[in-house]
Tab-separated table of C-alpha atoms in Angstrom:
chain	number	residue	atom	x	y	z
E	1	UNK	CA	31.841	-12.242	36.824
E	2	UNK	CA	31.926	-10.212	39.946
E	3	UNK	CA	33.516	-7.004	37.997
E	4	UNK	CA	30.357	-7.456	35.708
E	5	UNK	CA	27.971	-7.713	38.221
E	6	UNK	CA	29.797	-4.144	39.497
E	7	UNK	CA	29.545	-2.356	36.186
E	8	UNK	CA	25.705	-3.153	35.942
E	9	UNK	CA	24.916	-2.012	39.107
E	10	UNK	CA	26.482	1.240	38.636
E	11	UNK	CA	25.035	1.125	34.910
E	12	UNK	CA	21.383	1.101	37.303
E	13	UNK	CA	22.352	3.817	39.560
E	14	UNK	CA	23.014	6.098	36.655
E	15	UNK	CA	19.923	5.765	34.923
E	16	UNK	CA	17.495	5.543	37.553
E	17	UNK	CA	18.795	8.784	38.753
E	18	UNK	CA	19.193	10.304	35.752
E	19	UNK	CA	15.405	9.065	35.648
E	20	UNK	CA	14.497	10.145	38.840
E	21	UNK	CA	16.496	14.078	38.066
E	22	UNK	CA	14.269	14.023	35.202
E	23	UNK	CA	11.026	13.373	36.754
E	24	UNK	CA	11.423	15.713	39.718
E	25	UNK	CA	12.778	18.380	37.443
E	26	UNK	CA	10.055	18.533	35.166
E	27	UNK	CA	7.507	18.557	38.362
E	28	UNK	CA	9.371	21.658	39.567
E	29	UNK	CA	10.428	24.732	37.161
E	30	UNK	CA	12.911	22.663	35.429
E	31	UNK	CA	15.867	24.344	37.256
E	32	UNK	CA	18.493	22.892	39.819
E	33	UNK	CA	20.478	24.778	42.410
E	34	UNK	CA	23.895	24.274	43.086
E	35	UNK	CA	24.917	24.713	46.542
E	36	UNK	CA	28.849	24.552	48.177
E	37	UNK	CA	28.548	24.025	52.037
E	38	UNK	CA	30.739	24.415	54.656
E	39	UNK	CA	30.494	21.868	57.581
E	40	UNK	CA	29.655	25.128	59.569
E	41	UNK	CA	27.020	25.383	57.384
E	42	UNK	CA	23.282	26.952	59.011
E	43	UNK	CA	21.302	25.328	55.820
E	44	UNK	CA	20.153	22.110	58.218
E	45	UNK	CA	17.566	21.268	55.268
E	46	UNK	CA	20.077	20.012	52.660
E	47	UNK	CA	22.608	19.023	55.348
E	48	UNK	CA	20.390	16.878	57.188
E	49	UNK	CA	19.156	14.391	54.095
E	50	UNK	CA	23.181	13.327	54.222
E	51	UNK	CA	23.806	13.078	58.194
E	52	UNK	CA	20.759	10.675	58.426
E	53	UNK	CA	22.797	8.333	55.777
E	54	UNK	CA	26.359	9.256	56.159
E	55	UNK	CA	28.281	5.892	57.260
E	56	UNK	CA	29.624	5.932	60.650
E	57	UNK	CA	33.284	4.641	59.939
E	58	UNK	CA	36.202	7.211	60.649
E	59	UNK	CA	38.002	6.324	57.472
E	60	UNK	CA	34.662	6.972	54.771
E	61	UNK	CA	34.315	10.247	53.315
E	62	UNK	CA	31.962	13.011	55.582
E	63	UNK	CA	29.020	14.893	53.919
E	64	UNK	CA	29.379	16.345	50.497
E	65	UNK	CA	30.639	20.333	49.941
E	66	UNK	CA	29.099	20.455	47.055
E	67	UNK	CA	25.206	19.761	46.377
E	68	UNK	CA	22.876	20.162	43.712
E	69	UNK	CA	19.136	20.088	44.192
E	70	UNK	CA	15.753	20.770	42.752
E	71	UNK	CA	13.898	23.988	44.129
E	72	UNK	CA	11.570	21.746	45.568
E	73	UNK	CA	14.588	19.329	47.211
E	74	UNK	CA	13.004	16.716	45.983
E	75	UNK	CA	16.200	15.919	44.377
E	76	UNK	CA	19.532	16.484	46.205
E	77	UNK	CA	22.803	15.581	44.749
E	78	UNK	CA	25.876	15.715	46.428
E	79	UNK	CA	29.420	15.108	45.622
E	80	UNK	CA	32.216	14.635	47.895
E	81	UNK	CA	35.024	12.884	48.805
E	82	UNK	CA	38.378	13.430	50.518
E	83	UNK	CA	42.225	13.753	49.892
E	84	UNK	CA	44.492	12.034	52.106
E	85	UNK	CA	48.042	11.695	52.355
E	86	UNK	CA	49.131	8.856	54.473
E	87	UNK	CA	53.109	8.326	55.441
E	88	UNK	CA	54.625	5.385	57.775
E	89	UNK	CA	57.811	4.612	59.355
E	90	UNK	CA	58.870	0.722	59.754
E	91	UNK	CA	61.378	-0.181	62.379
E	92	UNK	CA	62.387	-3.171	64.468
E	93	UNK	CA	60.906	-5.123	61.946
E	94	UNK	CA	58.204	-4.377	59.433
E	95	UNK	CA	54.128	-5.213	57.800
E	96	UNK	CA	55.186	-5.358	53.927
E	97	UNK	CA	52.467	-3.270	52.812
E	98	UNK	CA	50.594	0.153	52.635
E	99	UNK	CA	48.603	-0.618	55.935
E	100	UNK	CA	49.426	-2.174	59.020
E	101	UNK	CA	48.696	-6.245	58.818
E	102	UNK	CA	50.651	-8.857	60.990
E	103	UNK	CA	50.183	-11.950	58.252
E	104	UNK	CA	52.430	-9.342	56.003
E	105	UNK	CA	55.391	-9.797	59.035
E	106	UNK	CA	58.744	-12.029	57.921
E	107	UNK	CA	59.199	-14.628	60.093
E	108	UNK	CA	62.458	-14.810	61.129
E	109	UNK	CA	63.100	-11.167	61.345
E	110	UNK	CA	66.902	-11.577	61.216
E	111	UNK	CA	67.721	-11.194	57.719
E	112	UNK	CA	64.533	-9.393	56.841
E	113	UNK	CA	64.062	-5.534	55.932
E	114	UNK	CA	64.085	-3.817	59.623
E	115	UNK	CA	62.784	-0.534	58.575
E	116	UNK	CA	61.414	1.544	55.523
E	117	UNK	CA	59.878	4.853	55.111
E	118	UNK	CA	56.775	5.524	52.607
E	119	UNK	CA	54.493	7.792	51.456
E	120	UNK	CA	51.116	7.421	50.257
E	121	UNK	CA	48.019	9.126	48.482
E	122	UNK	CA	45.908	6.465	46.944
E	123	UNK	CA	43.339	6.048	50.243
E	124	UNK	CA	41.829	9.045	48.552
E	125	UNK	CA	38.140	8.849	47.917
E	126	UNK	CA	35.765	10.346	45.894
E	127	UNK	CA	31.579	9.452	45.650
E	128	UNK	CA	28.149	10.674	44.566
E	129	UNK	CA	25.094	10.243	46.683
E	130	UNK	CA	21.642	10.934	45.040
E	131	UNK	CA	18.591	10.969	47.912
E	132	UNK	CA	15.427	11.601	45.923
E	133	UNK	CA	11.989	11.867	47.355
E	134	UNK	CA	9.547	9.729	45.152
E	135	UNK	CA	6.207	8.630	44.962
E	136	UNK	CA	5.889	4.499	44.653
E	137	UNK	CA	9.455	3.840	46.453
E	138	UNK	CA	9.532	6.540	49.531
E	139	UNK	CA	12.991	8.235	49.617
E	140	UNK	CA	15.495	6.264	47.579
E	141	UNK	CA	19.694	6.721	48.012
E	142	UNK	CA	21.778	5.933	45.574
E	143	UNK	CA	26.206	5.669	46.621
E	144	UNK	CA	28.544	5.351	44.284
E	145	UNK	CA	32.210	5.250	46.235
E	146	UNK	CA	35.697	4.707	44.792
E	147	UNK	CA	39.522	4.848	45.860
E	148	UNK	CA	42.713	4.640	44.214
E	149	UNK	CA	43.419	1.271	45.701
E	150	UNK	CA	43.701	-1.191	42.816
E	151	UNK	CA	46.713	-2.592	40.615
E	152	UNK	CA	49.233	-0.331	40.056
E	153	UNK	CA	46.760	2.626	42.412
E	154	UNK	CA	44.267	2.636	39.617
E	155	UNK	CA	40.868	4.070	40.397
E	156	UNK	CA	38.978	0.987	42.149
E	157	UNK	CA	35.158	1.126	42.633
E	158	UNK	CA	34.433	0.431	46.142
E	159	UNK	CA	31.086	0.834	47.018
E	160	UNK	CA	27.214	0.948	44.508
E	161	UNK	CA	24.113	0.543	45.886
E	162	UNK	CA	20.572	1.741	45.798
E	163	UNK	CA	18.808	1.672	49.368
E	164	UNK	CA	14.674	2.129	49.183
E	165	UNK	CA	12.024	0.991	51.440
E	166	UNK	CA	14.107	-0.700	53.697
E	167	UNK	CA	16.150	-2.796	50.789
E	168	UNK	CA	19.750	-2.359	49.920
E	169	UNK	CA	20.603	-3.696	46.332
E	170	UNK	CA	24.257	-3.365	45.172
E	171	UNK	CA	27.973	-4.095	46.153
E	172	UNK	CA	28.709	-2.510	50.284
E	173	UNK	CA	29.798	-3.118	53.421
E	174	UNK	CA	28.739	-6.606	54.389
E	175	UNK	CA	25.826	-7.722	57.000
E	176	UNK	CA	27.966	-9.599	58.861
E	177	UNK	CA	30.180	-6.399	59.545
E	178	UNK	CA	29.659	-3.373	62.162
E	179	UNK	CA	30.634	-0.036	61.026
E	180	UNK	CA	29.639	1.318	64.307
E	181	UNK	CA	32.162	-0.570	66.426
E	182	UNK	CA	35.225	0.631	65.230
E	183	UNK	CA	37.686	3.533	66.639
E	184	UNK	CA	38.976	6.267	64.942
E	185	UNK	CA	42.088	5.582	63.032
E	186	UNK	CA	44.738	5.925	60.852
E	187	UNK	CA	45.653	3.098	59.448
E	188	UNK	CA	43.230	2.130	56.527
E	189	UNK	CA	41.360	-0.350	58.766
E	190	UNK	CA	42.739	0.570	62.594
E	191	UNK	CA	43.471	-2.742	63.503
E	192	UNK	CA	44.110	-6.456	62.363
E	193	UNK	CA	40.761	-7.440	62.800
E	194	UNK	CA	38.585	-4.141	61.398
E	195	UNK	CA	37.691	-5.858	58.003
E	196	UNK	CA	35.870	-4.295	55.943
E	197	UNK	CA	34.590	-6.937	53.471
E	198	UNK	CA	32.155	-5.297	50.467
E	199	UNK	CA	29.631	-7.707	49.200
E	200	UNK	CA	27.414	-7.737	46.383
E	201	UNK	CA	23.704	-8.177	47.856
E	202	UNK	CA	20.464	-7.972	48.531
E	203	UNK	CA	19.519	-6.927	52.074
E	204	UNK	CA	17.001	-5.978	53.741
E	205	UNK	CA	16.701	-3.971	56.937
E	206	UNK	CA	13.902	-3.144	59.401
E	207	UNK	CA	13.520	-1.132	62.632
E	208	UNK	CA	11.577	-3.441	65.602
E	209	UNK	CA	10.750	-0.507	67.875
E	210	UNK	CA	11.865	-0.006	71.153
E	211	UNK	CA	15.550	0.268	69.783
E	212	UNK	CA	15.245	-2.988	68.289
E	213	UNK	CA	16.512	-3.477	64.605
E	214	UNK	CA	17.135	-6.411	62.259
E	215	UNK	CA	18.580	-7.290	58.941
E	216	UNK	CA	19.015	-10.063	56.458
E	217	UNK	CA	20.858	-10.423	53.439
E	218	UNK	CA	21.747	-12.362	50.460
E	219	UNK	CA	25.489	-11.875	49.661
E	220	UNK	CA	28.016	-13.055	46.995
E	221	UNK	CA	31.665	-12.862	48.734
E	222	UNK	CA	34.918	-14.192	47.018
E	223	UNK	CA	35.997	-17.673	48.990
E	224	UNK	CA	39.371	-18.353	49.386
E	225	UNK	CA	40.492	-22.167	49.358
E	226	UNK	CA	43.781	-24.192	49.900
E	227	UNK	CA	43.490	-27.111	47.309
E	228	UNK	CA	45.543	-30.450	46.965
E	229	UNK	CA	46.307	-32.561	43.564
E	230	UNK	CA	42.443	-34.262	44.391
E	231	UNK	CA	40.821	-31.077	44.680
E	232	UNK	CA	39.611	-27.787	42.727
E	233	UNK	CA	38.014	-24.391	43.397
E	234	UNK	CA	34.355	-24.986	41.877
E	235	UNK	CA	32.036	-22.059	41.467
E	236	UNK	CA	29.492	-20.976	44.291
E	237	UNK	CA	25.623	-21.246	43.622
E	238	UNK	CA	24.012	-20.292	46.840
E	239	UNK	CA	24.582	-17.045	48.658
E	240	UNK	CA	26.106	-16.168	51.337
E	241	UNK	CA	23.260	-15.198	54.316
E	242	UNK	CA	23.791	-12.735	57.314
E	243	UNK	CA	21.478	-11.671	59.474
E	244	UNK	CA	21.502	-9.657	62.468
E	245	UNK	CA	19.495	-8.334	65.365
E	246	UNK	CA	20.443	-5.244	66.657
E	247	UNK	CA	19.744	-3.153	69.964
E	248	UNK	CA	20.262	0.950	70.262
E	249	UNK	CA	20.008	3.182	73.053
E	250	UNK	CA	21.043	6.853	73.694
E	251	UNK	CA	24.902	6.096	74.512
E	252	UNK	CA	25.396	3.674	72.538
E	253	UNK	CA	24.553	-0.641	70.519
E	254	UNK	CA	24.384	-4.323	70.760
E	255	UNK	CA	24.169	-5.735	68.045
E	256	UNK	CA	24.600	-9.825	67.217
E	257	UNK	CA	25.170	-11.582	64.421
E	258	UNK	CA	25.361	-14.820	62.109
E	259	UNK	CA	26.703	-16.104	58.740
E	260	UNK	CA	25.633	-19.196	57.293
E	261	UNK	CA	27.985	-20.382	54.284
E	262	UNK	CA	27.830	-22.431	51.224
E	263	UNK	CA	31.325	-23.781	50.393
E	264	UNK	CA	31.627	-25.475	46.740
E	265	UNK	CA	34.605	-27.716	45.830
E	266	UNK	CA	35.375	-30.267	43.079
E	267	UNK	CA	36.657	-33.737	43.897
E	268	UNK	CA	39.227	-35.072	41.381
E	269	UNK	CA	38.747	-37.936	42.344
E	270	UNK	CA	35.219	-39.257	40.803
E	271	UNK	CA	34.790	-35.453	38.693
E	272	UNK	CA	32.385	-34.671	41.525
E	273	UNK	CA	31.129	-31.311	42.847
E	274	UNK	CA	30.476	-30.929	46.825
E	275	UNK	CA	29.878	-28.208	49.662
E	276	UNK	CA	30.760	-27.421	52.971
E	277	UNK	CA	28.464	-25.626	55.731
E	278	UNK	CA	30.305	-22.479	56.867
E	279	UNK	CA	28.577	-21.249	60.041
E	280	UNK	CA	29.363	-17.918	61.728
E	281	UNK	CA	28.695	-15.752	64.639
E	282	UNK	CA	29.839	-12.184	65.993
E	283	UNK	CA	29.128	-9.829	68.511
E	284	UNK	CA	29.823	-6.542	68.742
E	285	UNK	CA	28.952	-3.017	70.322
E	286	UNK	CA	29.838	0.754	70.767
E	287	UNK	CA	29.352	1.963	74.650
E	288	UNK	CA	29.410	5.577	75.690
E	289	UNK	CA	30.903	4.884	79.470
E	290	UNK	CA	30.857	8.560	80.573
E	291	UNK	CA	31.237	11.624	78.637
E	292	UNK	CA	34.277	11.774	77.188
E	293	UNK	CA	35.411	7.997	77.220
E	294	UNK	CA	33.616	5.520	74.641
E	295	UNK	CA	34.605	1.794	74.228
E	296	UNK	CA	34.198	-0.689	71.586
E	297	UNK	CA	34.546	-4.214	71.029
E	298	UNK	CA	33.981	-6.876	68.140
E	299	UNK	CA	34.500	-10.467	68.732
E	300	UNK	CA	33.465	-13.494	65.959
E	301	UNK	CA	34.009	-17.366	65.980
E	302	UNK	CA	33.129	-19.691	63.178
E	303	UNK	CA	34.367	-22.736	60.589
E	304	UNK	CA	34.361	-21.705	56.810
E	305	UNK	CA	34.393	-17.903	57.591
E	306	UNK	CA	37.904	-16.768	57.389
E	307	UNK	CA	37.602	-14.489	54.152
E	308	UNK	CA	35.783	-12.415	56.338
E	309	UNK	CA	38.413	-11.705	59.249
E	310	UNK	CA	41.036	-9.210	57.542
E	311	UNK	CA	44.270	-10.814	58.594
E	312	UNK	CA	43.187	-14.280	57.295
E	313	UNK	CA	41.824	-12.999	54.192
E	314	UNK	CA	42.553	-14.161	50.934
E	315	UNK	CA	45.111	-16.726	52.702
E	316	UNK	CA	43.120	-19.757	51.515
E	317	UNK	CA	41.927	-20.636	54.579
E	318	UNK	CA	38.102	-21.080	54.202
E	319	UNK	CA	38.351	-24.420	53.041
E	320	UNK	CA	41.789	-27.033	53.498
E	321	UNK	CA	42.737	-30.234	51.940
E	322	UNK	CA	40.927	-33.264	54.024
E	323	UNK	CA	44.034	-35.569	53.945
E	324	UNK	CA	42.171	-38.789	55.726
E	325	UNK	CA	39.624	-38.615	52.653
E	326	UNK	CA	41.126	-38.068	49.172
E	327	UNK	CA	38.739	-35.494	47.060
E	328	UNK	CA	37.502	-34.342	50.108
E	329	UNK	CA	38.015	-30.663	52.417
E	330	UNK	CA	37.355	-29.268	55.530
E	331	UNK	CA	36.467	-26.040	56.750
E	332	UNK	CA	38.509	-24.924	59.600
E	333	UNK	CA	37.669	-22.471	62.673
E	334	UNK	CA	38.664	-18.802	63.410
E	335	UNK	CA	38.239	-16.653	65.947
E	336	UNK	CA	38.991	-12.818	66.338
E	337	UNK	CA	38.580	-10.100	69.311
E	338	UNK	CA	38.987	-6.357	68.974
E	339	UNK	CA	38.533	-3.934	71.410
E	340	UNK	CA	39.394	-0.333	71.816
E	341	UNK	CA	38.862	3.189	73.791
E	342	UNK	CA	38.013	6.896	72.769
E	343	UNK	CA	38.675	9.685	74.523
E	344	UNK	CA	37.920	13.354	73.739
E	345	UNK	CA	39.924	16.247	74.782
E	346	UNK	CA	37.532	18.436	73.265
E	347	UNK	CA	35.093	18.454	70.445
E	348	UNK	CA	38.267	18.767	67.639
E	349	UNK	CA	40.870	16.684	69.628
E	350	UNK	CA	40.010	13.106	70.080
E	351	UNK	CA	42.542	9.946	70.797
E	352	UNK	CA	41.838	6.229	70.611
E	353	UNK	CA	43.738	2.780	71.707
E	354	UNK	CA	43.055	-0.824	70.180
E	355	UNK	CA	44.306	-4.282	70.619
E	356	UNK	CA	43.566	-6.901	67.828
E	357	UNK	CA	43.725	-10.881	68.076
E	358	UNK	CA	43.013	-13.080	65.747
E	359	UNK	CA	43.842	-17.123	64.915
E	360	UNK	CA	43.140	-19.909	62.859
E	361	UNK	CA	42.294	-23.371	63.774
E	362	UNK	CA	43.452	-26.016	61.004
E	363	UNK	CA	41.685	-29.821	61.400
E	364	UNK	CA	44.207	-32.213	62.798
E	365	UNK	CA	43.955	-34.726	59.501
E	366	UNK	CA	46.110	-31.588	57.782
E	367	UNK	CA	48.340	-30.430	60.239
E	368	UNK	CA	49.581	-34.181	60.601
E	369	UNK	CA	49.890	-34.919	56.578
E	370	UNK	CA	52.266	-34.093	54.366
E	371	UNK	CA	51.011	-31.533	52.701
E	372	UNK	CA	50.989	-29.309	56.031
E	373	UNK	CA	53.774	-26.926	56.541
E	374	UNK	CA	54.563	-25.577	59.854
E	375	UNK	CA	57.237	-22.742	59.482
E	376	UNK	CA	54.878	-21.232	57.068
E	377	UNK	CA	51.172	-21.660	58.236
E	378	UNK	CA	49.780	-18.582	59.939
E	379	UNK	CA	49.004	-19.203	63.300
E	380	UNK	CA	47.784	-16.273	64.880
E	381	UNK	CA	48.745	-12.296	65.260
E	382	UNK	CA	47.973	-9.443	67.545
E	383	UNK	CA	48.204	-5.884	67.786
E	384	UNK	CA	48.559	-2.942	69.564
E	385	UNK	CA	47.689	0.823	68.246
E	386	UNK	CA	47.169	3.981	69.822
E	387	UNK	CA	46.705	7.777	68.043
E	388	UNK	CA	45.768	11.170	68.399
E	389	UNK	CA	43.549	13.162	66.281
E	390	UNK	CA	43.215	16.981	65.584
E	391	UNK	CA	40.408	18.789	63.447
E	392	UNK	CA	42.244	21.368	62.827
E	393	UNK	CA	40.221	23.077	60.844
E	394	UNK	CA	36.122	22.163	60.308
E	395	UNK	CA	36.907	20.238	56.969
E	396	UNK	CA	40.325	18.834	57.621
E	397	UNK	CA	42.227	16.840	60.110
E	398	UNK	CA	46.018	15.416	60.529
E	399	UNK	CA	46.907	12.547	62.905
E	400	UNK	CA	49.607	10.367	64.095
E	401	UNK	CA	49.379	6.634	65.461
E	402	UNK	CA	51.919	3.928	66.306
E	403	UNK	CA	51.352	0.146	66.270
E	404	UNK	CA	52.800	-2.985	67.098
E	405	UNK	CA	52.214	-6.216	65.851
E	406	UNK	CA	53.614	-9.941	65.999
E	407	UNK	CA	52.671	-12.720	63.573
E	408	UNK	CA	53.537	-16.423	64.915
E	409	UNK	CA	53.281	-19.401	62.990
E	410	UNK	CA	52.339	-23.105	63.781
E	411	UNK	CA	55.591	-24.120	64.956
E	412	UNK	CA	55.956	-21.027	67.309
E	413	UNK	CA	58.204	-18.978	65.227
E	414	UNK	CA	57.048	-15.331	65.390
E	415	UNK	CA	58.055	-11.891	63.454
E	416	UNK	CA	57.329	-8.693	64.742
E	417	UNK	CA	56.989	-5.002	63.509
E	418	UNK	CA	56.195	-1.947	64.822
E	419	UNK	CA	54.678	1.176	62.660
E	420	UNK	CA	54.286	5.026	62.861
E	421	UNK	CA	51.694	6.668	60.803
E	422	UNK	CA	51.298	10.352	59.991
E	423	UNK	CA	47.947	11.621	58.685
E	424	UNK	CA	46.715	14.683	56.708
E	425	UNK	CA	43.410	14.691	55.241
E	426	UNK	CA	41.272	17.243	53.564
E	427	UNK	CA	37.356	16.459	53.086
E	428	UNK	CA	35.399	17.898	50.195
């Protein structure tokens, strides 16, 4: 359902911007440029239509080399991406996986793999961004983003949207998230905690004044349940809804958040359908403290929300078994806290720490049944990372970064791991 939702929203982006290349074309001379810029580029025009949208995470692609527009620039085209080649080094315990996660830790360590050495390309990216002044809708932007990240590192569509008039519709990053709050990194998401969730949605966004800005969003997330022999996964009918109120200044945000849940199961019991209320909130912010040093933070709390904290994801821990009621669940509580510091040597040299915390709160009817098991129920990790950065050149950069991490379960047992990354990436 979701992958078909996917294919017709990029199915939209094509044609209205084959739509819109044809209208603007045939109101100019019915030629197109094609332009390859350098980031050292003096042509500000073009440039400047892809700075004003380009996402403000480390780890998405930059502006696009290579642009094609309408003599008029009514139309600009560009299409960019990067190529990144990632390796890591395991020892004294490692994360099983291509990035650095502490629920991915063996617990016990003895008799686990202690180290192991890995290379890996598929982080690459590649996208298309069409901006297009029009007449009815203002400017439009249309992003289409994939990676190399799915089964066996086949292409994976990441992010399509269309943003006009304040509206976003299409599958990226959710609401509830803050692209602004997060360090630079190596790792694919920098810490334990940096999740990155992409929604399908309709938002809509809104500057107050003043600095003020606000959002709000329809959004249909995957849930992620732990079911028992009188319950079943049951389909969702209402969206998820984040909203947010943000505040900007010169050196840096505020911004505050909330997520308010609909949680569908299916009683066995009677052949019944029922819901949960998952409830959510998160703050977060990006502070320049003096020139060279900037700090950021993230912190969120909430019951039913746990798909959305990167460490718990996809562990089945939104909903859990209500053992005192049979055919009935509960949603438990999470909490996470990030925070991390940037400092620049200079304007191509740049180096960043992080810790990471984040736990899960399971209802006491479960954790004293029988269907709750200790040795293997995560508790709660943390982390610690630190890197250096070097633009070595103005469209490519290499990096290095260590981390540590320990992953203890609800008896106390813990694993740890520690990781060192090595980075080379080219942007296009």
């Amino acid at each position: 359902m979701k992958g078909s939702l996917i294919l017709k929203i990029t199915f939209l982006i094509v044609m209205m911007a084959g739509g819109l290349c044809q209208r603007v074309v045939s109101q100019d001379d019915g030629r197109a440029l094609l332009y390859f810029i350098s980031k050292d580029s003096t042509d500000n025009e073009l440039l400047g239509y892809f700075y004003r949208t380009q996402s403000p995470m480390f780890s998405d692609p930059s502006t696009p080399r290579f642009i094609v527009a309408s003599r008029n620039r009514n139309f600009i085209m560009g299409i960019g991406g990067y190529i990144m080649l990632r390796g890591f080094y395991d020892f004294n315990g490692i994360s099983d996986g291509r990035y650095f996660q502490t629920k991915n830790i063996p617990i016990p360590n003895a008799g686990n793999p202690r180290s192991q050495l890995s290379l890996d390309v598929s982080s690459s990216r590649i996208f298309t961004k069409i901006i297009g002044n029009t007449k009815f809708l203002g400017q439009l932007e249309g992003y289409v983003e994939g990676d190399f990240l799915g089964a066996s590192r086949t292409f994976r569509l990441r992010q399509a949207y269309l943003k006009f008039l304040g509206f976003t519709f299409g599958q990226t990053l959710s609401t509830f998230m803050d692209a602004k709050c997060i360090a630079p990194h190596v790792d694919q998401y920098g810490s334990i905690v940096n999740s990155t969730q992409r929604n399908p949605m309709i938002r809509y966004e809104r500057e107050l004044g003043k600095g003020f800005g606000f959002g709000l969003a329809a959004e249909f997330p995957p849930f992620s349940g732990t079911y028992s022999a009188t319950t079943a996964s049951a389909y969702p009918f209402f969206p998820d809804i984040p909203l947010y109120l943000e505040y900007k200044w010169k050196t840096g945000h505020l911004k505050l958040a909330a997520l308010f849940r609909d949680l569908p199961y299916k009683s066995l019991e009677n052949n019944t359908y029922h819901g949960l209320f998952g409830i959510g909130g998160k703050a977060s912010g990006k502070i320049r403290l003096f020139d060279p040093l900037t700090f950021y933070f993230h912190t969120a709390y909430g019951k039913g929300i746990s798909s959305y904290f990167l460490d718990l994801a996809s562990e089945g821990l939104d909903l859990l078994p209500d053992p005192d009621r049979p055919g009935r669940m509960s949603a438990p509580k999470a909490f996470e806290l990030y925070t991390a510091l940037r400092f620049n040597f200079s304007k191509t040299v740049y180096s960043s720490a992080n810790f990471g915390y984040c736990r899960i709160y399971p209802n006491k009817s479960y954790v004293n049944s029988d269907l709750f098991k200790p040795a293997a129920f995560y508790s709660y990790g943390q982390s610690v990372g630190a890197n250096i950065i070097w633009e070595f050149i103005s469209s490519a950069s290499c990096g290095l970064e260590y981390f540590w991490g320990k992953k203890t379960v609800y008896n106390g047992e813990n694993g740890h791991a520690n990781r060192i990354y090595g980075m080379i990436r080219y942007n296009f």
